[in-house]
XYZ file of C-alpha atoms in Angstrom:
691
model
C 21.666 97.312 50.649
C 22.516 94.020 52.377
C 19.572 92.488 54.216
C 20.382 91.079 57.622
C 18.830 88.150 59.421
C 20.596 85.474 61.409
C 20.317 81.880 62.485
C 22.541 81.179 65.494
C 24.206 84.596 64.928
C 25.237 83.575 61.398
C 24.068 85.794 58.517
C 21.175 84.130 56.726
C 22.419 83.152 53.236
C 18.884 83.383 51.852
C 18.886 87.096 52.617
C 22.368 87.905 51.372
C 23.056 88.731 47.722
C 23.293 85.492 45.743
C 26.621 86.408 44.197
C 27.637 82.874 43.250
C 28.156 82.286 39.520
C 24.963 82.824 37.497
C 23.129 83.850 40.676
C 22.676 80.224 41.678
C 21.115 79.655 45.104
C 23.701 79.188 47.888
C 22.926 75.459 48.139
C 25.895 74.577 50.326
C 25.054 77.233 52.932
C 21.306 76.820 53.352
C 19.863 75.169 56.446
C 16.128 74.446 56.933
C 16.156 76.860 59.882
C 17.009 79.728 57.527
C 13.649 79.651 55.767
C 11.266 80.908 58.460
C 13.121 84.169 59.181
C 13.791 84.628 55.466
C 10.124 84.268 54.587
C 9.132 86.612 57.411
C 11.334 89.364 56.003
C 10.462 88.644 52.359
C 6.744 88.888 53.051
C 7.214 92.308 54.610
C 9.260 93.468 51.660
C 6.700 92.207 49.137
C 3.862 93.836 51.064
C 5.794 97.094 50.988
C 6.196 96.735 47.201
C 2.422 96.333 46.831
C 1.662 99.217 49.163
C 3.989 101.456 47.161
C 2.098 100.662 43.954
C -1.246 101.383 45.600
C -0.047 104.541 47.350
C 0.858 106.229 44.065
C -0.989 109.524 43.617
C -0.922 109.042 39.859
C -3.837 107.466 38.053
C -3.233 103.799 37.318
C -1.295 103.087 34.138
C 0.146 99.907 32.719
C 3.657 100.961 33.737
C 2.935 102.107 37.293
C 0.659 99.185 38.123
C 1.011 96.065 35.937
C 4.714 96.402 35.128
C 5.540 97.255 38.747
C 3.492 94.339 40.028
C 5.381 91.975 37.709
C 8.738 92.957 39.233
C 7.545 93.095 42.836
C 8.568 90.543 45.440
C 11.912 89.537 43.924
C 13.273 88.330 47.248
C 10.161 86.328 48.024
C 10.164 84.733 44.562
C 13.720 83.446 44.773
C 13.262 82.061 48.298
C 9.931 80.427 47.428
C 11.295 78.742 44.305
C 14.290 77.389 46.195
C 12.079 76.176 49.034
C 9.619 74.363 46.769
C 12.414 72.764 44.748
C 14.182 71.499 47.855
C 11.009 70.103 49.446
C 10.342 68.163 46.227
C 13.853 67.111 45.200
C 15.885 66.837 48.402
C 13.795 67.030 51.540
C 14.508 66.022 55.133
C 12.518 65.679 58.356
C 13.658 69.184 59.345
C 12.626 70.661 56.006
C 9.298 68.821 56.081
C 8.571 70.366 59.474
C 9.243 73.820 58.054
C 7.085 72.963 55.030
C 4.111 72.104 57.232
C 4.519 75.423 59.028
C 5.087 77.527 55.912
C 2.467 76.082 53.543
C -0.543 77.841 55.116
C 1.458 81.018 55.711
C 2.567 81.162 52.068
C -1.063 80.716 51.031
C -2.097 83.424 53.492
C 0.373 85.897 52.008
C -0.721 85.087 48.468
C -4.318 85.577 49.519
C -3.437 88.954 51.064
C -2.011 90.117 47.734
C -4.942 88.931 45.646
C -7.445 90.350 48.121
C -5.725 93.748 48.304
C -8.662 96.028 47.526
C -6.549 98.997 46.482
C -4.376 96.956 44.144
C -7.319 95.220 42.506
C -9.116 98.539 42.071
C -6.195 99.819 39.980
C -6.024 96.612 37.938
C -9.812 96.543 37.480
C -9.815 100.170 36.295
C -7.191 99.406 33.665
C -8.964 96.220 32.601
C -12.251 98.041 32.062
C -10.651 100.401 29.535
C -7.964 98.060 28.226
C -8.884 98.487 24.563
C -8.369 102.259 24.767
C -4.902 102.171 26.361
C -2.834 101.664 23.179
C -1.208 98.567 24.668
C 0.807 96.221 22.507
C -0.265 92.570 22.307
C 1.969 91.360 25.151
C 0.943 94.183 27.466
C -2.733 93.499 26.782
C -2.222 89.797 27.417
C -0.516 90.531 30.739
C -3.321 92.829 31.842
C -5.981 90.263 30.950
C -4.140 87.394 32.595
C -3.385 89.275 35.818
C -6.968 90.507 36.064
C -8.232 86.953 35.674
C -5.703 85.758 38.282
C -7.134 88.195 40.788
C -10.779 87.425 39.987
C -10.177 83.666 40.213
C -8.391 84.209 43.522
C -11.381 85.956 45.100
C -10.657 89.647 44.541
C -14.349 90.382 43.952
C -15.446 88.749 47.225
C -16.463 90.892 50.147
C -16.331 90.846 53.948
C -17.009 87.419 55.475
C -16.654 85.715 52.095
C -13.124 87.149 51.766
C -12.212 85.917 55.227
C -13.583 82.467 54.552
C -11.844 82.280 51.185
C -8.510 83.064 52.802
C -9.077 80.369 55.410
C -9.903 77.842 52.663
C -6.704 78.615 50.748
C -4.560 78.266 53.872
C -6.194 74.993 54.858
C -5.847 73.592 51.344
C -2.135 74.437 51.319
C -1.669 72.480 54.544
C -3.643 69.526 53.200
C -1.668 69.452 49.934
C 1.531 69.307 51.965
C 0.193 66.572 54.222
C -0.947 64.489 51.228
C 2.509 64.748 49.632
C 4.377 63.986 52.855
C 2.133 60.991 53.611
C 2.866 59.551 50.185
C 6.594 60.180 50.417
C 6.685 58.484 53.838
C 4.992 55.356 52.498
C 7.161 55.183 49.399
C 10.370 55.821 51.336
C 9.644 53.151 53.932
C 8.803 50.324 51.528
C 11.293 47.814 50.174
C 10.593 44.332 48.828
C 13.770 42.443 49.704
C 14.807 39.689 47.303
C 16.593 37.400 49.722
C 17.181 34.298 47.613
C 18.047 33.446 44.049
C 14.500 32.146 43.670
C 13.202 35.618 44.642
C 15.296 37.083 41.823
C 14.244 34.579 39.157
C 13.742 36.054 35.701
C 15.276 39.437 36.466
C 17.759 40.726 33.879
C 21.114 42.098 34.954
C 20.069 45.749 34.730
C 17.183 45.148 37.171
C 19.459 43.306 39.583
C 22.034 46.108 39.442
C 19.375 48.713 40.198
C 17.890 46.549 42.980
C 21.314 46.200 44.548
C 21.886 49.959 44.395
C 18.454 50.559 45.957
C 19.249 48.156 48.800
C 22.539 49.927 49.470
C 20.825 53.325 49.490
C 18.453 52.013 52.144
C 21.210 50.559 54.262
C 20.237 46.925 53.723
C 23.785 45.767 53.046
C 26.142 45.404 50.097
C 24.866 41.951 49.162
C 21.144 42.761 49.465
C 18.629 43.339 46.683
C 15.489 45.430 47.095
C 12.625 46.590 44.898
C 11.170 49.966 45.813
C 7.909 51.561 44.717
C 9.710 53.798 42.228
C 8.340 53.043 38.740
C 11.885 52.668 37.410
C 12.327 49.620 39.648
C 8.777 48.418 40.232
C 7.715 48.294 36.591
C 10.709 46.241 35.364
C 10.137 43.851 38.271
C 6.478 43.445 37.276
C 7.624 42.912 33.701
C 10.348 40.305 34.210
C 9.931 38.532 37.543
C 8.775 34.940 37.198
C 7.660 35.000 40.843
C 3.940 35.648 40.499
C 3.510 35.836 44.269
C 6.096 38.588 44.556
C 4.631 40.444 41.585
C 1.293 40.424 43.380
C 2.906 41.638 46.615
C 4.564 44.557 44.859
C 1.505 45.424 42.758
C -0.702 45.539 45.847
C 1.835 47.701 47.674
C 1.811 50.208 44.811
C -1.981 50.309 44.697
C -2.189 50.744 48.485
C 0.091 53.810 48.636
C -1.703 56.395 50.748
C -4.582 54.003 51.426
C -3.177 52.155 54.421
C -4.799 52.700 57.799
C -2.798 54.859 60.162
C -0.949 58.150 60.191
C -0.335 58.235 56.424
C -3.872 57.456 55.219
C -4.645 59.946 52.440
C -8.342 59.119 52.094
C -9.509 61.593 54.766
C -7.020 64.180 53.490
C -8.392 63.942 49.942
C -11.968 64.090 51.254
C -11.200 67.309 53.122
C -9.565 68.753 49.998
C -12.686 67.987 47.968
C -15.002 69.600 50.525
C -12.914 72.766 50.525
C -12.682 72.858 46.723
C -16.450 72.622 46.454
C -16.800 75.487 48.896
C -14.224 77.473 46.932
C -16.173 76.948 43.696
C -19.422 77.964 45.401
C -17.893 81.223 46.615
C -17.008 81.997 43.003
C -20.557 81.260 41.892
C -19.857 77.983 40.070
C -21.952 74.850 40.508
C -18.934 72.520 40.568
C -15.193 72.760 41.043
C -14.677 71.455 37.496
C -16.692 74.407 36.156
C -14.453 76.773 38.113
C -11.209 75.230 36.847
C -12.221 74.849 33.203
C -12.906 78.564 32.843
C -9.138 78.952 32.483
C -8.447 75.965 30.229
C -8.543 75.441 26.482
C -11.255 72.798 26.906
C -13.584 75.348 28.495
C -16.244 72.923 29.699
C -16.629 69.404 31.067
C -18.451 68.113 27.987
C -15.461 68.951 25.761
C -13.166 66.984 28.067
C -15.469 63.970 28.190
C -15.969 64.017 24.422
C -12.225 63.720 23.912
C -11.624 61.062 26.569
C -14.474 58.865 25.362
C -13.149 58.951 21.796
C -10.267 56.906 23.162
C -11.955 55.100 26.084
C -14.404 52.783 24.334
C -12.045 51.814 21.470
C -9.325 51.098 24.037
C -11.593 48.759 25.995
C -12.501 46.944 22.792
C -8.825 46.573 21.859
C -8.017 45.400 25.372
C -10.442 42.504 25.023
C -8.531 41.301 21.962
C -5.224 41.738 23.802
C -6.595 39.889 26.839
C -7.372 36.852 24.752
C -3.830 36.795 23.402
C -2.337 37.219 26.892
C -4.550 34.463 28.258
C -3.302 32.123 25.538
C 0.257 33.098 26.472
C -0.461 32.362 30.142
C -1.797 28.926 29.274
C 1.250 28.189 27.120
C 3.535 29.185 30.006
C 1.568 27.214 32.575
C 0.532 30.413 34.369
C -2.842 30.687 36.139
C -5.882 32.123 34.395
C -7.818 34.330 34.350
C -4.937 36.753 34.329
C -4.599 39.446 37.009
C -3.257 42.995 37.010
C 0.125 41.790 38.289
C 0.347 39.459 35.290
C -0.350 41.917 32.466
C 3.110 43.471 32.098
C 4.808 40.080 32.474
C 2.671 38.371 29.850
C 2.693 41.377 27.536
C 6.482 41.308 27.518
C 6.404 37.606 26.588
C 3.867 38.290 23.819
C 5.857 41.253 22.540
C 8.969 39.102 22.355
C 7.025 36.458 20.452
C 5.359 38.816 17.977
C 8.239 41.146 17.307
C 11.201 39.097 18.505
C 11.786 42.028 20.850
C 12.706 42.034 24.541
C 13.284 45.044 26.807
C 16.363 43.296 28.141
C 17.703 43.330 24.576
C 16.859 47.031 24.115
C 18.100 48.511 27.383
C 21.853 48.156 26.732
C 21.403 50.666 23.904
C 19.738 53.269 26.124
C 22.255 54.374 28.712
C 21.181 57.509 30.542
C 24.347 59.378 29.588
C 23.868 58.609 25.889
C 20.229 59.646 25.947
C 21.090 62.955 27.626
C 23.519 63.584 24.762
C 20.758 62.588 22.318
C 18.236 65.092 23.680
C 20.866 67.852 23.667
C 21.720 66.972 20.061
C 18.062 67.251 19.061
C 17.810 70.661 20.747
C 20.909 71.766 18.863
C 19.632 70.583 15.484
C 16.197 72.103 16.024
C 16.962 75.325 17.862
C 20.731 75.837 17.629
C 21.367 75.266 21.347
C 24.656 74.043 22.835
C 24.981 72.525 26.313
C 28.285 72.876 28.157
C 28.546 71.029 31.464
C 29.862 72.886 34.511
C 31.151 70.600 37.256
C 32.625 72.993 39.807
C 29.388 74.294 41.327
C 27.628 72.963 44.437
C 24.018 71.982 43.735
C 21.237 70.635 45.954
C 22.442 67.024 45.630
C 25.648 65.395 44.347
C 23.691 63.498 41.683
C 22.478 66.734 40.060
C 24.389 68.036 37.030
C 24.581 71.569 35.614
C 24.926 72.801 32.026
C 25.283 76.241 30.505
C 22.894 76.622 27.575
C 24.134 78.749 24.675
C 22.345 80.010 21.595
C 23.716 79.532 18.105
C 25.502 82.892 18.301
C 27.207 81.862 21.556
C 25.038 83.947 23.873
C 24.184 82.373 27.237
C 20.416 81.785 27.296
C 19.999 79.807 30.513
C 21.161 77.107 32.893
C 19.888 73.541 32.871
C 20.058 71.195 35.876
C 19.397 67.485 35.473
C 18.507 65.504 38.616
C 17.726 62.071 37.267
C 17.938 59.499 40.063
C 15.378 58.185 42.533
C 16.070 58.519 46.269
C 14.043 58.416 49.454
C 14.381 62.192 49.959
C 12.746 62.937 46.602
C 9.103 62.715 45.648
C 8.152 60.183 42.988
C 7.355 61.013 39.395
C 9.060 63.304 36.909
C 8.735 67.068 36.662
C 10.286 70.314 35.502
C 10.697 73.390 37.659
C 12.698 76.605 37.776
C 14.970 78.260 40.299
C 14.621 81.494 38.318
C 12.246 82.387 35.518
C 13.081 84.189 32.294
C 11.877 87.762 31.895
C 12.925 91.025 30.293
C 13.364 92.719 33.661
C 16.670 94.326 34.661
C 18.104 93.808 31.194
C 16.864 90.221 31.076
C 16.864 87.484 33.703
C 18.662 84.230 32.986
C 16.362 81.207 33.469
C 17.594 78.391 35.719
C 15.623 75.270 34.808
C 15.644 71.871 36.507
C 14.385 68.500 35.285
C 13.680 65.835 37.903
C 13.353 62.160 37.042
C 13.314 59.048 39.222
C 15.443 56.543 37.348
C 16.917 53.638 39.300
C 20.587 54.422 39.770
C 23.042 51.788 38.579
C 26.427 51.584 36.896
C 25.637 52.219 34.124
C 22.047 53.438 34.374
C 20.127 51.817 31.533
C 16.697 53.102 30.554
C 13.655 51.406 29.130
C 12.287 53.036 26.012
C 9.389 54.441 28.063
C 11.968 56.039 30.364
C 13.732 57.529 27.346
C 10.423 59.120 26.391
C 10.040 60.431 29.953
C 13.522 61.955 29.762
C 12.657 63.696 26.479
C 9.223 64.713 27.807
C 10.621 66.580 30.791
C 13.311 68.115 28.599
C 10.531 69.456 26.376
C 9.221 71.287 29.441
C 12.780 72.372 30.169
C 13.158 73.857 26.685
C 9.854 75.676 27.166
C 11.421 77.405 30.173
C 14.882 77.927 28.666
C 13.736 79.298 25.297
C 11.134 81.655 26.737
C 11.535 85.160 25.326
C 8.963 87.489 26.841
C 9.127 90.768 28.752
C 6.915 89.919 31.714
C 7.559 87.082 34.131
C 3.852 86.276 34.556
C 3.825 85.264 30.884
C 7.157 83.433 30.802
C 7.917 79.839 29.908
C 5.475 77.257 31.189
C 3.044 79.771 32.721
C 0.459 78.924 30.080
C -2.937 77.245 30.235
C -2.661 73.785 31.767
C -3.921 71.921 28.696
C -1.358 73.740 26.559
C 1.649 73.325 28.853
C 2.012 69.654 27.932
C 2.323 70.416 24.207
C 6.050 71.333 24.174
C 6.893 68.338 26.368
C 4.862 65.715 24.521
C 5.924 67.102 21.172
C 9.601 66.676 22.049
C 9.013 62.987 22.808
C 8.663 62.420 19.063
C 12.369 62.974 18.472
C 13.193 60.159 20.898
C 11.393 57.850 18.482
C 13.004 59.124 15.292
C 15.119 56.428 13.594
C 17.680 59.070 12.649
C 18.184 59.958 16.325
C 18.310 56.344 17.468
C 20.798 55.384 14.768
C 23.091 58.155 15.952
C 22.764 57.804 19.735
C 21.341 54.387 20.671
C 24.676 52.620 21.133
C 25.516 49.613 23.253
C 26.888 50.853 26.562
C 29.691 48.267 26.614
C 30.755 48.005 22.971
C 29.719 51.382 21.549
C 28.103 49.590 18.616
C 24.988 51.277 17.176
C 21.644 49.584 17.576
C 21.346 47.027 14.759
C 18.972 48.025 11.968
C 16.908 44.894 12.577
C 16.443 45.762 16.267
C 15.542 49.344 15.387
C 12.955 48.043 12.939
C 11.464 45.782 15.628
C 11.185 48.741 17.982
C 9.467 50.823 15.324
C 6.988 48.055 14.458
C 6.156 47.455 18.126
C 5.259 51.064 18.998
C 1.512 50.478 19.061
C 1.822 47.232 20.990
C -0.261 47.167 24.197
C -1.574 50.694 23.586
C -5.043 49.648 24.757
C -3.596 48.856 28.202
C -1.717 52.176 28.294
C -4.794 54.120 27.173
C -7.017 52.531 29.820
C -4.398 53.062 32.518
C -4.334 56.786 31.713
C -7.902 57.518 30.622
C -9.537 55.763 33.589
C -7.958 58.116 36.157
C -8.694 61.087 33.882
C -12.390 60.176 33.764
C -12.500 59.593 37.536
C -10.819 62.965 38.081
C -13.525 64.707 36.047
C -16.333 62.798 37.768
C -14.943 63.663 41.190
C -14.580 67.365 40.496
C -17.896 67.578 38.646
C -19.813 66.594 41.791
C -22.260 69.342 42.809
C -20.997 71.607 45.551
C -21.846 70.332 49.004
C -21.569 66.654 48.048
C -19.703 64.670 50.741
C -17.177 62.231 49.306
C -15.973 58.916 50.641
C -12.837 58.698 48.504
C -12.420 54.902 48.520
C -16.114 54.301 47.913
C -16.249 56.879 45.108
C -13.276 55.327 43.332
C -14.809 51.850 43.568
C -18.138 53.114 42.212
C -16.475 54.889 39.294
C -14.367 51.853 38.407
C -17.550 49.775 38.266
C -19.472 52.421 36.310
C -16.719 52.873 33.729
C -16.039 49.161 33.505
C -12.351 49.547 34.264
C -10.900 46.076 33.717
C -9.657 44.584 36.990
C -6.717 42.997 35.186
C -5.555 46.436 33.975
C -6.497 48.792 36.792
C -5.537 52.439 37.224
C -2.231 54.200 36.761
C -3.194 56.440 39.676
C -5.535 55.596 42.530
C -7.017 58.553 44.363
C -5.031 57.872 47.555
C -1.742 58.540 45.732
C -2.891 60.787 42.885
C -0.322 63.568 43.295
C -1.537 65.445 40.229
C -4.885 65.995 41.934
C -4.097 66.386 45.614
C -0.582 67.823 45.993
C -1.811 71.089 44.514
C -4.555 72.418 42.294
C -2.731 72.658 38.951
C -4.071 69.349 37.573
C -7.327 69.150 39.566
C -10.124 68.541 37.052
C -7.195 68.542 34.662
C -5.536 65.155 34.345
C -7.162 65.046 30.900
C -4.658 67.671 29.710
C -2.118 65.059 28.613
C -4.529 63.681 26.030
C -5.684 67.172 25.040
C -2.057 68.112 24.441
C -1.486 64.787 22.682
C -4.034 65.859 20.072
C -2.012 69.044 19.528
C 1.290 67.165 19.634
C 0.393 64.406 17.170
C -1.124 66.909 14.738
C 1.773 69.306 15.297
C 4.561 66.809 14.664
C 2.853 65.921 11.406
C 4.105 69.313 10.174
C 7.636 67.881 10.213
C 6.435 64.698 8.533
C 4.794 66.756 5.801
C 8.013 68.728 5.390
C 9.843 65.414 4.857
C 12.454 66.042 7.562
C 12.144 65.716 11.371
C 14.633 68.590 11.649
C 13.237 70.784 8.872
C 14.711 74.223 9.546
C 11.712 76.321 8.526
C 9.274 74.228 10.567
C 11.622 74.260 13.572
C 11.986 78.047 13.354
C 8.204 78.426 13.279
C 7.880 76.040 16.229
C 10.444 78.025 18.206
C 8.773 81.357 17.527
C 5.131 80.338 18.049
C 5.367 77.688 20.804
C 8.662 77.283 22.668
C 9.677 80.937 23.048
C 6.286 82.635 23.176
C 5.241 81.733 26.724
C 1.759 83.074 27.370
C 2.042 86.044 25.008
C -1.145 85.053 23.235
C -4.163 82.791 23.420
C -2.875 79.198 23.047
C -5.359 78.368 20.290
C -3.978 81.320 18.317
C -0.420 80.194 19.057
C -1.165 76.728 17.691
C -2.808 78.157 14.553
C 0.234 80.357 14.011
C 2.408 77.235 14.020
C 0.184 74.817 12.124
C -1.822 77.179 9.935
C -5.097 75.648 11.129
C -6.864 74.135 14.131
C -5.672 70.710 15.335
C -7.266 67.464 14.198
C -7.872 64.531 16.555
C -7.211 61.770 14.008
C -3.391 61.793 14.238
C -3.609 61.104 17.999
C -6.044 58.238 17.553
C -3.963 56.829 14.709
C -0.823 57.031 16.856
C -2.537 54.989 19.573
C -3.880 52.494 17.040
C -7.489 53.454 17.862
C -8.573 55.319 14.739
C -10.700 52.745 12.939
C -12.876 51.876 15.925
C -13.178 55.508 16.992
C -14.488 56.643 13.626
C -16.984 53.810 13.344
C -18.298 54.021 16.916
């Protein structure tokens, strides 16, 4: 049956069958005005699906309740995924207006489902007798996960508490949207114009090319140069510019994102989010929001998180003191002011790295063209998992820069679609992330996953990446593989829908292949000559891997500790966001010349949604798993060992949320993870074990 809804008397493409190849969304036909009527109809349809389940006169069974719930709301799912991907990757003022309207209404509908008394009664009945139902392992896992979803979403609340909980969820959704839109507005409006040759002093050609492209994108003229707040432009500028005054200007602009007085100030938004989260936790009976979140994480409790973070925190600060002395000596030798400041660290570290290892990022970048590194990550996926990627160029996507590949298994079967959207633009939020337009499942004979990776590389001709950006590319592709290789029956368990401190394992693990000499020798070729990276340069890169790791560890661990402190505040504690951050920086002893990777006013992980709230630690938790896990390949003597790769595919990349993540890891590694490989990788092992 063809659903009908119109905008200006034109059939709404969101409500028509998506009969384009592969069932891709009708990108070229969608207008922001289509979403409101489409959501209105999709919500009704989903509600009808739920009511049908509940109205059954049969006693609840797995098939008539859990399996039916997993396939309900197909129309709503596809519209919601498209909407969220567009608002993140290719937004507009019109779409942002719709987003502000829809965010609380989407939350309201979700709350209606989770608070549906009849539906929860059926699920609760099955959960109570789950061990007598003769369910297989995946069915039991689905039942347990769905039951927990409902409980954590307030299904056990009653009367006024239910009403208040729904209001909290709707208000939070609006605040998350406002936080994200405030940040995007500040990032999109900023450009540091480099008007003279003196302004551009010290910048290598690849930075100048990217700055010129950024200026053109912002309509500043063909001969203009501009540095934006995108890390792919800002960080190279902070690394190479000899203009200390301009480095300071840019550094302060990055720190101030979301903290400027006026319409885009995120401090009051974050404070409101925290007040509502505390109230949410209290309604669930938890003393803090961190306690509420960690119930559904591998870490389990705040003390486990802090134990891990502090194993790296104190050794990193000690290492940083040694590094600071060396950087200060470099500053003196260069005639730069001392003591050094945060806008000096990258610049001086690059000089010191060049001195110690005879290595310069400007020397490395020509060997890391984006196109070559995309081929490299595909090659690794082929050698590990037998995948082949075949580009398709005839299909309209959400933006002309996006590219589409068919993904085939070793036997030729189509296993999914992969979209790469790699360039920064003002209509795209900052950062790097993976998402899906359609999830894998076993429904309807099997649904084909459509996975997208978003990066924010500075576009140039050619686009050359730093080695950190190569790792980012591989990291997001690890997430992408997690979605593409998923092989489960139920969508709720598919792909990346795992515990938050496990979801970063497949992504961080895949980064290791970007650092394998065998991969670099094959793919790191000079963009102009095609010559492979010289063995001597490859050796320098390998020897320099632990360089400045204290700075990187502090930059990450500081925000992770502040995140936990913020969300571990007792319920009912008012928060002045700026004051709290300043107090925590002083308490932790965060070095002023290093600072934070994320200040609270622009901390998207925490305040653009709840997934990483009380959870920024998960990257280090997963790093423990990743470093210990990759050692399995080292022990096998081959980074592409077939038996180890097959075990990795079966237990991690394809298994979704079929089982407890600790059990999944043991199935791969044969034991629990050990923290020492992570500390050794960061160069922190000796101090950590003696502390």
